[in-house]
Structures are given as structure tokens and as C-alpha cells.
Amino acid sequence: MTKTAAIIGGGVIGGGWAARFLLMGWDVRVFDPDPEAQRKIGEVIDNARRSLPGLSDVALPAEGQLSFHDAMSDAVADVAWIQESVPERLELKRKVYQTLQEHCPEDAVIGSSTSGFKPSELQGCATRPGQIVVTHPFNPVYLLPLVELVPSEDTDPAIVDSAKHILTEIGMYPLHVRAEIDAHIADRFLEAVWREALWLIKDGIATTEEIDNAIRYGFGLRWAQMGLFETYRIAGGEAGMRHFIEQFGPCLEWPWTKLMDVPELTDELIDKVADQSDAQSGQHSIRTLERTRDDNLVAILRGLKAQDSGAGALLNAQDRRVEGVIGLPDDLAQPIVTVDRAVPLDWTDYNGHMNEARYLQAFGDATDRMMALIGCDADYIATGGSYFTAETHIRHLDEVHAGAKIRVETQILAGAGKKMHLFHRMFEGDRELATGEHMLIHVSLETRRASEPAPHLAEVLQKVADAHAKLPTPEGAGKAVGVR
């Protein structure tokens, strides 16, 4: 059954929440009095459709239904989740909660995107304080997994548990902040860096671009995959964190920074920051910058995913949750779907379509899936047997672009003895994009020579091959490169 979320406030963060829920299969209702809300949120969702599905190596749930509502009461009726993302004014947020709680279910999670207010402050005038919790995300919400989940002493534990479950379900990481504190956890770090950056600009030491370069070419890359303390543990060498603290701890008493002092935001300083920022990137539209950001984040996240590290490990876990149990379909009278996914942003080339090497990767993934389906999985390979590819022939029939949903259907042409002969067909909808024909040989990993597969594997392979033998021979099977 489709679940429903209400988004109250459709700015940058609210639009990101709408995109995240929508692309994870939830119906989304939006309330925002801004007459431009549909356009703005639509543009955010378009960016999300282009980038988010490519983080997954499996098919995401079918996209939910998006609707816009003129009344808050209509938006929140019978929903499971309400995300409040209105401007950071406490009296406004409290007024919103009073209206929400008149019309929403008592067991719905009411999460606030606030970056600074504590949940006890938000709950001040609420009818049901225990229903409200801080769920502070990071922009873009549809790509970055972190959500700071902050309850108060009055928050219902069942609401906290429900929030954790739902956030995990939509591919996010709920960081449970166990004690209320202004600005939570992550924004306190950001505030410290922001203050120091303002001093560097005010004192004429660095420009906005130089500060950004210091982050993105240096410690920002380390933090992206290892965080702060693990990074510093490595900096301590073989002696670890204790040595690092002993070596660099005294520096904390040196007058390096002005973190306890805040420069006055005079008109002069504001103009200086704004002018430098305009010179740095004012030639680009906001949408162009957003897409550049998304391209870079997808590349970093997919790199981490390949290493099953950091945020990449969260993405792999989400793929496993979405995909569920792997097994042969009940109906073997049709080709088997072995790949069902979106084309990631980093799979495209200078022509704007999928790089030829990625066709091979998609077909290689299809082969790996077929191996797993017949029983040649990690457990079997650990016993000393596997399949090696001996020959491959790919036909490129049509182009495909980033964000397109591709499907590979696989037919076993032969499966007797040591050989497994596969034919893959790649589609976008009904449009055929490419075919891949692959001959594999079963090999002993001890001798690295051809060997007979285990009887149980051979039996399953032969069963599928016999069923597929009744299918028509696919067009292109057995062909080589044609020369006219």
C-alpha cells in the first residue's frame, strides 16, 4: 500500500524532501502559499529524477503521486509523515503545528527541518508535544542521506521509532541526537567553519573562492569518506589517536583562530562576501550550479559505493532493502530480467549518452545476476568454482541517456557441460538499445582450468536452458562484426 507524506513549505529543503519521498514510492502532498511553488518544486524534482535513481543499482519503487493543496488541513489528512520546512521563525512554526494537529493523525510523525531550534522549543504550544521531533536534513535532501533526529524528553518513543524506520526506508541515515542542543551536531561544525571563513575574508587573507578551494581540494575529500576523528587517527600514525592528540593538542591553546569571536556583519563585509561570490560563480544560474553539485555528489557517492565505505555502504544497504530476496522467477518460459535500474550520471560520455564501456558493465551485471540465480553465488564461488567469460559480442542499436530506466532481459541459449551461453537484450521501455552475447566457461579456481560445475548448479542451469530453448532465437545471436 502506498504511503503518504505531507510537505509543509516548499522551498529548497521542502522541495528536496518532496523529491526524496516521491522517488522512493511515497505519495506526496504539498502545502505552500507561494504561487510559484509548483514550478520551484517541479524543478527540484526534475533534478532529483536525473540524479537519485542512478545511485541505486536496482530499480527504485514506482514513483508516487504528487499533489498540491490550497489548505493545510487537506494536505495532512491521513498521512504517515509530515515534514515542516517553513522559515526559521519560532512563532510561525508553533502556529503551523497547532493547525497541523487539528487535522493530522495522532500517530503521524511531525518532523521539522529546523537547523537551530530544539524540539522542546517547537513543542511549546503544541496540542500533542510528543508527536513533534526535529528531523534536520542536508541539501540536497534527495542525495545526502544524513538526517539529525532530535527528540525532547516529551517526544513519544513510538514517534522516534517510527521516524527511524521511515527515514531508513527512504534511504536516509537517521542520526539520533540523544540530548537537545542548539544547532544540533553538524551545523555546529559548519558554524565554526563559517565564522572562521568570514574572518579570513574580512581581514583580506582569502577570498570566497580560495576558501572553497581549500575545502574541496583538501580536507573536504577526506571528510567525505572518513569523517573527522577517523581522519585524525590516521594522522597519528601507528600510535593512533592518542599520539595525534599528544602531538597536536597543545595547538588548541595557540591563537590560530577566532572561533570564539564573531565579525560584525557590516554592510562592507556583506558586500565583500557577495561581490567575491558573484565573481566566483555568478556567471552560472542556480539550476546549473545545482546540476554541477549533483553530478559531483553522484560521482563521489558511487565511488564510495564501489568501496562499500562511508555513505556508499548506506546506498548498498538500501539496494538490498529495495531488491529483497534474489531467486528465479516462477515462469521460466520468458527471458529473465537480470538488470532493472537507472543510468547513473557518471555513465555518460562526451556525446551525452551512455559510454560504450557501460553497456558492457550493464551486461556484465546481468551475467553476474544470472550466475547468482542458478546458484553460482558467493557461497558457491567460495567452494572453488566459478564461470569465466570467454567471448563477448555487443551490438549498439540505439542511444540512451543519464536517468533513463534500463532493463536487461536474459535468455540462456545453452547450458550443458562446462558452457553457459547467454544472450542479453537491453531496453528502455519497449525500445531496444543493445544486445550482448556472452560465452562463459565453468572454471576451477584452484587449477584455473575448465571444469564441470557442481551437480546441483548444472541441474538448475539445464532446467532454465531447456525452458528457454522453446523461445525464438533472438535476432543477432551468433553474429559477428559485419563488414560491407
Short mmCIF file of C-alpha atoms in Angstrom, two decimals:
data_model
loop_
_atom_site.label_atom_id
_atom_site.label_comp_id
_atom_site.label_asym_id
_atom_site.label_seq_id
_atom_site.Cartn_x
_atom_site.Cartn_y
_atom_site.Cartn_z
CA MET A 1 0.00 0.00 0.00
CA THR A 2 1.36 3.43 -0.97
CA LYS A 3 2.24 5.65 1.96
CA THR A 4 1.65 9.38 2.02
CA ALA A 5 3.80 12.26 3.24
CA ALA A 6 2.83 15.92 3.58
CA ILE A 7 5.37 18.65 2.90
CA ILE A 8 4.60 21.95 4.61
CA GLY A 9 6.73 24.63 2.96
CA GLY A 10 8.15 24.01 -0.49
CA GLY A 11 11.41 25.94 -0.51
CA VAL A 12 14.81 24.38 -1.28
CA ILE A 13 14.64 21.96 1.65
CA GLY A 14 10.91 21.23 1.38
CA GLY A 15 11.31 20.55 -2.33
CA GLY A 16 14.19 18.19 -1.60
CA TRP A 17 12.06 16.29 0.92
CA ALA A 18 9.23 16.07 -1.63
CA ALA A 19 11.63 14.63 -4.21
CA ARG A 20 13.12 12.10 -1.77
CA PHE A 21 9.72 10.73 -0.67
CA LEU A 22 8.24 10.81 -4.18
CA LEU A 23 11.11 8.91 -5.83
CA MET A 24 11.06 6.34 -3.03
CA GLY A 25 7.47 5.44 -3.87
CA TRP A 26 5.51 7.65 -1.48
CA ASP A 27 2.60 9.85 -2.47
CA VAL A 28 3.44 13.45 -1.61
CA ARG A 29 1.08 16.32 -0.78
CA VAL A 30 2.50 19.82 -0.72
CA PHE A 31 1.16 22.91 1.02
CA ASP A 32 2.87 26.19 0.23
CA PRO A 33 1.10 29.54 -0.33
CA ASP A 34 3.84 30.67 -2.74
CA PRO A 35 2.19 30.95 -6.20
CA GLU A 36 5.49 29.74 -7.70
CA ALA A 37 5.66 26.63 -5.51
CA GLN A 38 4.67 24.15 -8.21
CA ARG A 39 7.30 25.46 -10.62
CA LYS A 40 10.06 25.59 -8.00
CA ILE A 41 9.36 22.14 -6.58
CA GLY A 42 8.94 20.74 -10.08
CA GLU A 43 12.44 21.92 -11.00
CA VAL A 44 13.91 20.35 -7.85
CA ILE A 45 12.13 17.07 -8.58
CA ASP A 46 13.41 17.12 -12.18
CA ASN A 47 16.97 17.37 -10.83
CA ALA A 48 16.25 14.52 -8.43
CA ARG A 49 14.84 12.31 -11.21
CA ARG A 50 18.06 12.93 -13.14
CA SER A 51 20.43 12.06 -10.29
CA LEU A 52 18.93 9.98 -7.44
CA PRO A 53 17.91 6.79 -9.34
CA GLY A 54 21.47 6.44 -10.64
CA LEU A 55 22.75 5.95 -7.09
CA SER A 56 20.88 2.65 -6.98
CA ASP A 57 21.96 -0.47 -8.83
CA VAL A 58 18.41 -1.87 -8.66
CA ALA A 59 15.04 -0.50 -9.70
CA LEU A 60 13.52 2.00 -7.30
CA PRO A 61 9.84 1.70 -6.35
CA ALA A 62 7.36 3.21 -8.79
CA GLU A 63 7.24 6.96 -8.31
CA GLY A 64 4.43 8.19 -6.08
CA GLN A 65 1.75 10.76 -6.90
CA LEU A 66 2.47 14.46 -6.31
CA SER A 67 -0.34 16.88 -5.44
CA PHE A 68 -0.56 20.50 -4.31
CA HIS A 69 -3.16 21.69 -1.82
CA ASP A 70 -4.61 25.09 -1.02
CA ALA A 71 -5.45 24.13 2.57
CA MET A 72 -3.07 22.67 5.12
CA SER A 73 -5.92 20.57 6.51
CA ASP A 74 -6.31 18.76 3.15
CA ALA A 75 -2.57 18.13 2.84
CA VAL A 76 -2.17 16.43 6.25
CA ALA A 77 -5.31 14.29 6.46
CA ASP A 78 -4.49 10.57 6.80
CA VAL A 79 -0.74 10.90 6.25
CA ALA A 80 2.07 8.93 7.90
CA TRP A 81 4.70 11.68 7.79
CA ILE A 82 4.56 15.49 7.93
CA GLN A 83 7.71 17.46 7.16
CA GLU A 84 7.63 21.09 8.25
CA SER A 85 10.09 23.29 6.35
CA VAL A 86 8.70 26.78 6.89
CA PRO A 87 11.00 29.78 7.59
CA GLU A 88 13.05 29.74 10.81
CA ARG A 89 10.65 31.76 12.97
CA LEU A 90 9.58 30.02 16.15
CA GLU A 91 6.19 31.70 16.40
CA LEU A 92 5.39 30.70 12.80
CA LYS A 93 6.40 27.09 13.36
CA ARG A 94 4.31 26.85 16.53
CA LYS A 95 1.28 28.28 14.73
CA VAL A 96 1.76 25.72 11.95
CA TYR A 97 1.87 22.84 14.47
CA GLN A 98 -1.36 23.96 16.08
CA THR A 99 -3.11 23.85 12.70
CA LEU A 100 -1.47 20.56 11.73
CA GLN A 101 -2.53 18.78 14.88
CA GLU A 102 -6.15 19.79 14.41
CA HIS A 103 -6.29 17.73 11.21
CA CYS A 104 -3.50 15.13 11.11
CA PRO A 105 -3.48 11.57 12.53
CA GLU A 106 -2.21 11.33 16.11
CA ASP A 107 0.37 8.69 15.16
CA ALA A 108 1.84 10.62 12.21
CA VAL A 109 5.43 11.79 12.59
CA ILE A 110 5.70 15.58 12.55
CA GLY A 111 9.30 16.33 11.65
CA SER A 112 10.86 19.77 11.49
CA SER A 113 13.69 20.68 9.12
CA THR A 114 14.87 23.34 11.57
CA SER A 115 18.62 23.79 11.69
CA GLY A 116 18.67 25.56 15.03
CA PHE A 117 15.58 25.22 17.22
CA LYS A 118 15.40 22.49 19.84
CA PRO A 119 12.37 20.20 19.82
CA SER A 120 11.24 21.38 23.26
CA GLU A 121 11.04 24.92 21.82
CA LEU A 122 8.97 23.71 18.87
CA GLN A 123 6.62 21.79 21.17
CA GLY A 124 5.87 24.84 23.33
CA CYS A 125 2.26 25.48 22.24
CA ALA A 126 1.51 22.09 20.70
CA THR A 127 -1.66 20.14 21.44
CA ARG A 128 0.35 16.89 21.37
CA PRO A 129 4.01 17.73 22.10
CA GLY A 130 5.06 14.10 21.92
CA GLN A 131 4.27 13.97 18.20
CA ILE A 132 6.89 16.55 17.20
CA VAL A 133 10.54 15.78 16.54
CA VAL A 134 13.40 17.53 14.77
CA THR A 135 14.42 15.83 11.50
CA HIS A 136 17.13 18.13 10.16
CA PRO A 137 18.43 17.16 6.67
CA PHE A 138 21.20 18.44 4.45
CA ASN A 139 20.88 19.92 0.99
CA PRO A 140 20.23 18.31 -1.44
CA VAL A 141 17.88 16.17 0.62
CA TYR A 142 17.31 13.76 -2.27
CA LEU A 143 21.03 12.83 -2.45
CA LEU A 144 22.57 13.32 1.01
CA PRO A 145 21.50 10.63 3.48
CA LEU A 146 22.09 12.32 6.85
CA VAL A 147 19.11 13.40 8.98
CA GLU A 148 19.67 14.63 12.52
CA LEU A 149 16.81 13.10 14.51
CA VAL A 150 16.37 15.08 17.73
CA PRO A 151 13.62 14.27 20.24
CA SER A 152 12.90 16.02 23.53
CA GLU A 153 12.01 14.43 26.85
CA ASP A 154 8.35 14.83 25.86
CA THR A 155 8.68 13.13 22.48
CA ASP A 156 6.81 9.83 22.29
CA PRO A 157 9.35 6.96 21.88
CA ALA A 158 6.97 5.38 19.37
CA ILE A 159 7.29 8.50 17.20
CA VAL A 160 11.09 8.24 17.36
CA ASP A 161 10.98 4.57 16.36
CA SER A 162 8.57 5.32 13.52
CA ALA A 163 10.78 8.18 12.31
CA LYS A 164 13.86 5.94 12.29
CA HIS A 165 12.02 3.26 10.35
CA ILE A 166 10.60 5.61 7.72
CA LEU A 167 13.83 7.56 7.21
CA THR A 168 15.75 4.31 6.74
CA GLU A 169 13.07 3.05 4.35
CA ILE A 170 13.55 6.06 2.06
CA GLY A 171 17.33 5.60 2.01
CA MET A 172 18.40 8.10 4.67
CA TYR A 173 20.54 7.76 7.78
CA PRO A 174 18.81 8.94 10.98
CA LEU A 175 21.48 10.18 13.40
CA HIS A 176 19.73 10.01 16.78
CA VAL A 177 20.87 13.06 18.77
CA ARG A 178 20.30 11.95 22.34
CA ALA A 179 20.43 15.39 24.01
CA GLU A 180 18.88 18.67 22.92
CA ILE A 181 21.42 21.29 21.90
CA ASP A 182 21.22 24.45 19.84
CA ALA A 183 22.02 23.77 16.14
CA HIS A 184 22.19 20.02 16.87
CA ILE A 185 25.54 18.43 15.84
CA ALA A 186 26.55 19.02 12.22
CA ASP A 187 25.57 22.67 12.00
CA ARG A 188 27.78 23.45 14.97
CA PHE A 189 30.75 22.33 12.88
CA LEU A 190 29.51 24.30 9.89
CA GLU A 191 29.01 27.38 12.03
CA ALA A 192 32.59 27.16 13.32
CA VAL A 193 33.99 26.93 9.78
CA TRP A 194 31.66 29.71 8.59
CA ARG A 195 32.78 32.10 11.32
CA GLU A 196 36.45 31.48 10.61
CA ALA A 197 35.83 31.93 6.87
CA LEU A 198 34.18 35.31 7.48
CA TRP A 199 37.22 36.48 9.46
CA LEU A 200 39.58 35.37 6.67
CA ILE A 201 37.57 37.41 4.18
CA LYS A 202 37.17 40.43 6.47
CA ASP A 203 40.90 40.53 7.19
CA GLY A 204 41.75 40.26 3.48
CA ILE A 205 43.57 36.94 3.86
CA ALA A 206 41.46 34.85 1.49
CA THR A 207 38.60 35.20 -1.00
CA THR A 208 35.45 33.09 -1.13
CA GLU A 209 36.94 31.05 -4.00
CA GLU A 210 40.25 30.43 -2.19
CA ILE A 211 38.41 29.24 0.91
CA ASP A 212 36.24 26.92 -1.16
CA ASN A 213 39.35 25.54 -2.89
CA ALA A 214 40.97 24.84 0.49
CA ILE A 215 37.97 22.71 1.39
CA ARG A 216 37.20 20.91 -1.86
CA TYR A 217 40.81 20.12 -2.77
CA GLY A 218 41.87 19.12 0.73
CA PHE A 219 40.16 18.04 3.92
CA GLY A 220 36.67 18.04 2.33
CA LEU A 221 37.65 14.96 0.32
CA ARG A 222 38.90 13.20 3.44
CA TRP A 223 35.80 14.09 5.41
CA ALA A 224 33.54 12.79 2.64
CA GLN A 225 34.59 9.21 3.25
CA MET A 226 36.10 9.08 6.72
CA GLY A 227 34.85 11.95 8.84
CA LEU A 228 36.90 13.87 11.40
CA PHE A 229 38.14 11.51 14.09
CA GLU A 230 39.00 8.59 11.83
CA THR A 231 40.97 11.02 9.63
CA TYR A 232 42.92 12.29 12.62
CA ARG A 233 43.51 8.77 13.90
CA ILE A 234 45.40 8.07 10.67
CA ALA A 235 47.28 11.35 11.10
CA GLY A 236 48.57 9.97 14.40
CA GLY A 237 50.40 7.18 12.54
CA GLU A 238 50.88 3.77 14.07
CA ALA A 239 50.43 5.20 17.56
CA GLY A 240 46.88 6.26 16.63
CA MET A 241 44.61 8.88 18.14
CA ARG A 242 46.45 9.21 21.46
CA HIS A 243 49.65 10.21 19.67
CA PHE A 244 47.77 12.66 17.47
CA ILE A 245 46.25 14.40 20.50
CA GLU A 246 49.57 14.49 22.32
CA GLN A 247 51.26 15.97 19.26
CA PHE A 248 48.66 18.48 18.14
CA GLY A 249 46.60 19.04 21.30
CA PRO A 250 48.75 21.97 22.52
CA CYS A 251 47.92 23.80 19.28
CA LEU A 252 44.41 24.34 20.65
CA GLU A 253 45.85 26.91 23.04
CA TRP A 254 47.61 28.83 20.28
CA PRO A 255 45.88 31.94 18.85
CA TRP A 256 45.35 30.38 15.44
CA THR A 257 41.63 31.04 15.04
CA LYS A 258 38.96 33.49 16.09
CA LEU A 259 36.30 30.87 16.68
CA MET A 260 35.15 32.46 19.92
CA ASP A 261 34.84 35.86 18.27
CA VAL A 262 32.36 36.78 15.53
CA PRO A 263 33.00 39.53 12.97
CA GLU A 264 30.24 42.11 12.80
CA LEU A 265 28.24 41.62 9.63
CA THR A 266 28.60 45.20 8.46
CA ASP A 267 27.36 46.33 5.05
CA GLU A 268 31.01 46.46 4.00
CA LEU A 269 31.64 42.81 4.92
CA ILE A 270 28.37 41.65 3.36
CA ASP A 271 29.21 43.48 0.13
CA LYS A 272 32.70 41.99 0.16
CA VAL A 273 31.43 38.43 0.54
CA ALA A 274 28.65 38.90 -2.01
CA ASP A 275 30.92 40.54 -4.60
CA GLN A 276 33.55 37.82 -4.28
CA SER A 277 30.89 35.12 -4.57
CA ASP A 278 29.46 36.80 -7.69
CA ALA A 279 32.92 36.93 -9.23
CA GLN A 280 33.47 33.29 -8.34
CA SER A 281 30.28 31.76 -9.77
CA GLY A 282 27.82 34.50 -10.71
CA GLN A 283 28.11 33.56 -14.38
CA HIS A 284 26.19 30.34 -13.67
CA SER A 285 22.46 30.03 -12.96
CA ILE A 286 21.29 28.38 -9.76
CA ARG A 287 19.93 25.41 -11.69
CA THR A 288 23.30 24.97 -13.46
CA LEU A 289 25.11 25.05 -10.11
CA GLU A 290 22.64 22.56 -8.66
CA ARG A 291 23.27 20.15 -11.52
CA THR A 292 27.03 20.52 -11.21
CA ARG A 293 26.71 19.82 -7.49
CA ASP A 294 24.52 16.77 -8.15
CA ASP A 295 26.92 15.41 -10.80
CA ASN A 296 29.83 15.70 -8.38
CA LEU A 297 27.93 14.18 -5.46
CA VAL A 298 26.77 11.23 -7.55
CA ALA A 299 30.35 10.57 -8.69
CA ILE A 300 31.65 10.71 -5.10
CA LEU A 301 28.82 8.64 -3.66
CA ARG A 302 29.09 5.98 -6.37
CA GLY A 303 32.84 5.83 -5.82
CA LEU A 304 32.24 5.24 -2.13
CA LYS A 305 29.56 2.70 -3.04
CA ALA A 306 32.05 0.67 -5.07
CA GLN A 307 34.25 0.51 -1.97
CA ASP A 308 31.26 -0.19 0.33
CA SER A 309 32.55 2.64 2.52
CA GLY A 310 31.03 5.65 4.24
CA ALA A 311 27.80 6.86 2.66
CA GLY A 312 28.35 4.27 -0.10
CA ALA A 313 27.72 1.48 2.40
CA LEU A 314 24.35 3.07 3.20
CA LEU A 315 23.47 3.05 -0.51
CA ASN A 316 24.38 -0.63 -0.82
CA ALA A 317 22.24 -1.45 2.21
CA GLN A 318 19.34 0.48 0.65
CA ASP A 319 19.72 -1.50 -2.60
CA ARG A 320 19.45 -4.74 -0.63
CA ARG A 321 16.32 -3.50 1.16
CA VAL A 322 14.66 -2.45 -2.09
CA GLU A 323 15.67 -5.53 -4.04
CA GLY A 324 14.64 -8.13 -1.47
CA VAL A 325 15.29 -11.86 -1.92
CA ILE A 326 17.01 -12.94 -5.15
CA GLY A 327 15.53 -16.02 -6.83
CA LEU A 328 14.50 -17.48 -10.16
CA PRO A 329 11.07 -16.36 -11.38
CA ASP A 330 8.24 -18.88 -11.27
CA ASP A 331 7.70 -18.51 -15.03
CA LEU A 332 10.78 -19.69 -16.92
CA ALA A 333 9.02 -19.55 -20.28
CA GLN A 334 10.19 -15.98 -20.80
CA PRO A 335 13.61 -14.30 -20.72
CA ILE A 336 14.65 -13.38 -17.19
CA VAL A 337 15.01 -9.74 -16.15
CA THR A 338 18.55 -9.55 -14.79
CA VAL A 339 19.05 -5.76 -14.63
CA ASP A 340 16.42 -3.14 -13.81
CA ARG A 341 17.89 0.24 -12.93
CA ALA A 342 18.53 3.86 -13.94
CA VAL A 343 21.55 5.04 -15.91
CA PRO A 344 23.82 6.98 -13.48
CA LEU A 345 25.15 10.41 -14.33
CA ASP A 346 28.72 9.12 -14.41
CA TRP A 347 27.91 6.52 -17.10
CA THR A 348 27.63 9.13 -19.87
CA ASP A 349 30.35 10.37 -22.22
CA TYR A 350 31.23 13.48 -24.21
CA ASN A 351 28.38 12.74 -26.66
CA GLY A 352 25.85 12.93 -23.84
CA HIS A 353 24.83 9.28 -23.98
CA MET A 354 25.90 6.10 -22.20
CA ASN A 355 29.57 5.27 -22.68
CA GLU A 356 30.17 2.05 -24.63
CA ALA A 357 32.09 0.56 -21.69
CA ARG A 358 28.95 0.93 -19.55
CA TYR A 359 26.97 -1.26 -21.94
CA LEU A 360 29.48 -3.98 -21.14
CA GLN A 361 29.16 -3.20 -17.42
CA ALA A 362 25.36 -3.48 -17.59
CA PHE A 363 25.62 -6.78 -19.46
CA GLY A 364 28.32 -7.95 -17.05
CA ASP A 365 25.96 -7.16 -14.17
CA ALA A 366 23.26 -9.16 -15.98
CA THR A 367 25.64 -12.10 -16.30
CA ASP A 368 26.54 -11.88 -12.61
CA ARG A 369 22.84 -11.88 -11.73
CA MET A 370 22.16 -14.92 -13.90
CA MET A 371 25.07 -16.72 -12.26
CA ALA A 372 23.62 -15.97 -8.84
CA LEU A 373 20.12 -17.08 -9.93
CA ILE A 374 21.33 -20.53 -11.00
CA GLY A 375 23.33 -20.94 -7.78
CA CYS A 376 26.79 -19.67 -8.71
CA ASP A 377 26.72 -17.16 -5.87
CA ALA A 378 29.36 -16.05 -3.36
CA ASP A 379 28.94 -19.22 -1.29
CA TYR A 380 29.41 -21.43 -4.34
CA ILE A 381 32.43 -19.46 -5.55
CA ALA A 382 33.97 -19.84 -2.10
CA THR A 383 33.95 -23.62 -2.67
CA GLY A 384 36.31 -23.19 -5.63
CA GLY A 385 34.17 -22.99 -8.77
CA SER A 386 33.01 -20.09 -10.95
CA TYR A 387 32.31 -19.01 -14.52
CA PHE A 388 34.81 -17.04 -16.60
CA THR A 389 33.74 -15.11 -19.71
CA ALA A 390 35.48 -16.46 -22.81
CA GLU A 391 33.87 -14.34 -25.54
CA THR A 392 31.58 -11.30 -25.77
CA HIS A 393 29.81 -9.60 -28.66
CA ILE A 394 27.84 -6.38 -28.14
CA ARG A 395 25.61 -4.65 -30.67
CA HIS A 396 24.81 -0.98 -30.03
CA LEU A 397 21.36 -0.39 -31.53
CA ASP A 398 20.25 2.92 -30.00
CA GLU A 399 21.50 5.55 -27.60
CA VAL A 400 20.42 6.06 -24.01
CA HIS A 401 20.95 8.98 -21.65
CA ALA A 402 21.56 9.59 -17.95
CA GLY A 403 18.49 8.98 -15.81
CA ALA A 404 16.88 6.57 -18.30
CA LYS A 405 15.47 3.39 -16.77
CA ILE A 406 17.03 0.40 -18.48
CA ARG A 407 16.04 -3.26 -18.30
CA VAL A 408 18.08 -6.27 -19.40
CA GLU A 409 16.28 -9.47 -20.35
CA THR A 410 18.46 -12.58 -20.46
CA GLN A 411 17.95 -15.81 -22.38
CA ILE A 412 20.12 -18.90 -21.86
CA LEU A 413 20.92 -20.28 -25.31
CA ALA A 414 22.91 -23.27 -24.00
CA GLY A 415 23.81 -24.61 -20.59
CA ALA A 416 25.18 -28.11 -20.95
CA GLY A 417 28.52 -29.25 -19.56
CA LYS A 418 31.09 -26.57 -18.84
CA LYS A 419 29.49 -23.90 -21.05
CA MET A 420 26.92 -21.23 -20.36
CA HIS A 421 25.81 -19.30 -23.44
CA LEU A 422 23.84 -16.12 -22.64
CA PHE A 423 22.05 -13.57 -24.77
CA HIS A 424 21.14 -10.23 -23.16
CA ARG A 425 18.77 -7.63 -24.62
CA MET A 426 18.74 -4.11 -23.15
CA PHE A 427 15.58 -1.99 -23.29
CA GLU A 428 14.28 1.40 -22.26
CA GLY A 429 10.56 0.70 -22.13
CA ASP A 430 9.82 -1.09 -25.41
CA ARG A 431 12.81 0.46 -27.23
CA GLU A 432 15.70 -1.99 -27.73
CA LEU A 433 19.04 -0.34 -27.02
CA ALA A 434 21.64 -3.08 -27.33
CA THR A 435 22.29 -6.80 -27.25
CA GLY A 436 25.12 -8.70 -25.61
CA GLU A 437 26.07 -12.29 -26.38
CA HIS A 438 28.38 -13.99 -23.90
CA MET A 439 30.03 -17.41 -23.78
CA LEU A 440 31.17 -18.46 -20.31
CA ILE A 441 33.18 -21.48 -19.21
CA HIS A 442 33.00 -23.08 -15.77
CA VAL A 443 36.44 -22.99 -14.16
CA SER A 444 38.14 -24.48 -11.14
CA LEU A 445 39.57 -21.58 -9.17
CA GLU A 446 42.31 -23.90 -7.87
CA THR A 447 43.64 -25.03 -11.26
CA ARG A 448 42.32 -22.03 -13.27
CA ARG A 449 41.21 -24.51 -15.93
CA ALA A 450 37.82 -25.53 -17.32
CA SER A 451 35.91 -27.91 -15.05
CA GLU A 452 32.44 -29.41 -14.67
CA PRO A 453 30.03 -27.41 -12.46
CA ALA A 454 28.66 -28.97 -9.30
CA PRO A 455 25.68 -31.26 -9.98
CA HIS A 456 23.11 -29.02 -8.24
CA LEU A 457 24.25 -25.99 -10.24
CA ALA A 458 24.30 -27.92 -13.52
CA GLU A 459 20.78 -29.16 -12.84
CA VAL A 460 19.34 -25.66 -12.35
CA LEU A 461 21.22 -24.28 -15.36
CA GLN A 462 19.93 -27.08 -17.57
CA LYS A 463 16.37 -26.54 -16.31
CA VAL A 464 16.44 -22.87 -17.34
CA ALA A 465 18.21 -23.64 -20.63
CA ASP A 466 15.54 -26.26 -21.51
CA ALA A 467 12.76 -23.76 -20.81
CA HIS A 468 14.46 -21.03 -22.84
CA ALA A 469 15.09 -23.43 -25.74
CA LYS A 470 11.39 -23.14 -26.56
CA LEU A 471 11.80 -19.38 -27.15
CA PRO A 472 12.63 -17.99 -30.60
CA THR A 473 16.32 -17.49 -31.29
CA PRO A 474 16.88 -13.78 -30.63
CA GLU A 475 17.82 -11.59 -33.58
CA GLY A 476 21.58 -11.03 -33.65
CA ALA A 477 22.54 -14.27 -31.90
CA GLY A 478 25.67 -15.76 -33.41
CA LYS A 479 26.53 -12.68 -35.45
CA ALA A 480 29.99 -11.17 -35.70
CA VAL A 481 31.02 -7.70 -36.81
CA GLY A 482 29.60 -7.21 -40.26
CA VAL A 483 31.83 -5.72 -42.98
CA ARG A 484 30.08 -4.43 -46.09
#
